[in-house]
């Protein structure tokens, strides 16, 4: 995803130092929240993928001929 500039300001409008600092803090909080959300979603997807892999039975066509039982990897 690409970062796009924030176009909420009019071209001739300037923010005070206090307003600019508040805006920067807000953008930093938003970026941190987005990173944390992405991390949570990736962890959730990995957990679902791991659970799906564990639920599937071993795909053996015939038992081994030496009397030993074959285990799934």
mmCIF file of C-alpha atoms in Angstrom:
data_model
loop_
_atom_site.group_PDB
_atom_site.id
_atom_site.type_symbol
_atom_site.label_atom_id
_atom_site.label_comp_id
_atom_site.label_asym_id
_atom_site.label_seq_id
_atom_site.Cartn_x
_atom_site.Cartn_y
_atom_site.Cartn_z
ATOM 1 C CA UNK A 1 0.000 0.000 0.000
ATOM 2 C CA UNK A 2 1.327 3.434 -0.807
ATOM 3 C CA UNK A 3 1.202 6.456 1.413
ATOM 4 C CA UNK A 4 -0.755 9.350 0.004
ATOM 5 C CA UNK A 5 -0.484 12.932 1.215
ATOM 6 C CA UNK A 6 -3.222 14.208 3.475
ATOM 7 C CA UNK A 7 -5.207 16.761 1.448
ATOM 8 C CA UNK A 8 -7.415 18.057 4.254
ATOM 9 C CA UNK A 9 -5.815 21.509 4.197
ATOM 10 C CA UNK A 10 -6.588 24.241 1.728
ATOM 11 C CA UNK A 11 -3.595 25.342 -0.365
ATOM 12 C CA UNK A 12 -3.210 28.743 1.352
ATOM 13 C CA UNK A 13 -3.952 27.568 4.888
ATOM 14 C CA UNK A 14 -1.201 26.983 7.450
ATOM 15 C CA UNK A 15 -1.513 25.303 10.810
ATOM 16 C CA UNK A 16 -0.161 26.664 14.036
ATOM 17 C CA UNK A 17 2.713 24.799 15.647
ATOM 18 C CA UNK A 18 0.322 23.360 18.227
ATOM 19 C CA UNK A 19 -2.168 22.188 15.584
ATOM 20 C CA UNK A 20 0.630 20.702 13.480
ATOM 21 C CA UNK A 21 1.971 18.808 16.505
ATOM 22 C CA UNK A 22 -1.512 17.469 17.286
ATOM 23 C CA UNK A 23 -1.934 16.398 13.667
ATOM 24 C CA UNK A 24 1.436 14.633 13.678
ATOM 25 C CA UNK A 25 0.568 12.818 16.932
ATOM 26 C CA UNK A 26 -2.792 11.750 15.515
ATOM 27 C CA UNK A 27 -1.157 10.411 12.353
ATOM 28 C CA UNK A 28 1.445 8.528 14.414
ATOM 29 C CA UNK A 29 -1.272 6.944 16.585
ATOM 30 C CA UNK A 30 -3.219 5.975 13.493
ATOM 31 C CA UNK A 31 -0.152 4.399 11.873
ATOM 32 C CA UNK A 32 0.596 2.422 15.052
ATOM 33 C CA UNK A 33 -3.007 1.235 15.283
ATOM 34 C CA UNK A 34 -2.967 0.128 11.643
ATOM 35 C CA UNK A 35 0.284 -1.822 12.158
ATOM 36 C CA UNK A 36 -1.120 -3.503 15.286
ATOM 37 C CA UNK A 37 -4.326 -4.406 13.449
ATOM 38 C CA UNK A 38 -2.379 -5.905 10.551
ATOM 39 C CA UNK A 39 -0.251 -7.923 12.987
ATOM 40 C CA UNK A 40 -3.400 -9.254 14.727
ATOM 41 C CA UNK A 41 -5.017 -10.223 11.422
ATOM 42 C CA UNK A 42 -1.875 -12.040 10.256
ATOM 43 C CA UNK A 43 -1.646 -13.950 13.554
ATOM 44 C CA UNK A 44 -5.313 -14.857 13.275
ATOM 45 C CA UNK A 45 -4.866 -16.106 9.703
ATOM 46 C CA UNK A 46 -1.845 -18.200 10.736
ATOM 47 C CA UNK A 47 -3.810 -19.725 13.611
ATOM 48 C CA UNK A 48 -6.689 -20.587 11.318
ATOM 49 C CA UNK A 49 -4.303 -22.125 8.789
ATOM 50 C CA UNK A 50 -2.591 -24.193 11.507
ATOM 51 C CA UNK A 51 -5.942 -25.409 12.862
ATOM 52 C CA UNK A 52 -7.105 -26.386 9.375
ATOM 53 C CA UNK A 53 -3.909 -28.352 8.759
ATOM 54 C CA UNK A 54 -4.309 -30.226 12.069
ATOM 55 C CA UNK A 55 -7.952 -31.111 11.371
ATOM 56 C CA UNK A 56 -7.223 -32.784 8.034
ATOM 57 C CA UNK A 57 -6.531 -36.519 8.228
ATOM 58 C CA UNK A 58 -3.335 -38.034 6.915
ATOM 59 C CA UNK A 59 -3.611 -38.764 3.183
ATOM 60 C CA UNK A 60 -2.324 -42.340 2.951
ATOM 61 C CA UNK A 61 -3.528 -44.577 0.163
ATOM 62 C CA UNK A 62 -2.467 -47.857 1.770
ATOM 63 C CA UNK A 63 -0.830 -48.848 5.051
ATOM 64 C CA UNK A 64 2.889 -49.611 5.037
ATOM 65 C CA UNK A 65 3.752 -53.229 4.330
ATOM 66 C CA UNK A 66 6.154 -53.701 7.249
ATOM 67 C CA UNK A 67 3.486 -53.659 9.978
ATOM 68 C CA UNK A 68 4.320 -50.186 11.223
ATOM 69 C CA UNK A 69 1.693 -47.482 11.314
ATOM 70 C CA UNK A 70 2.395 -44.430 9.209
ATOM 71 C CA UNK A 71 2.170 -41.072 10.972
ATOM 72 C CA UNK A 72 1.337 -37.768 9.386
ATOM 73 C CA UNK A 73 4.132 -35.196 9.193
#
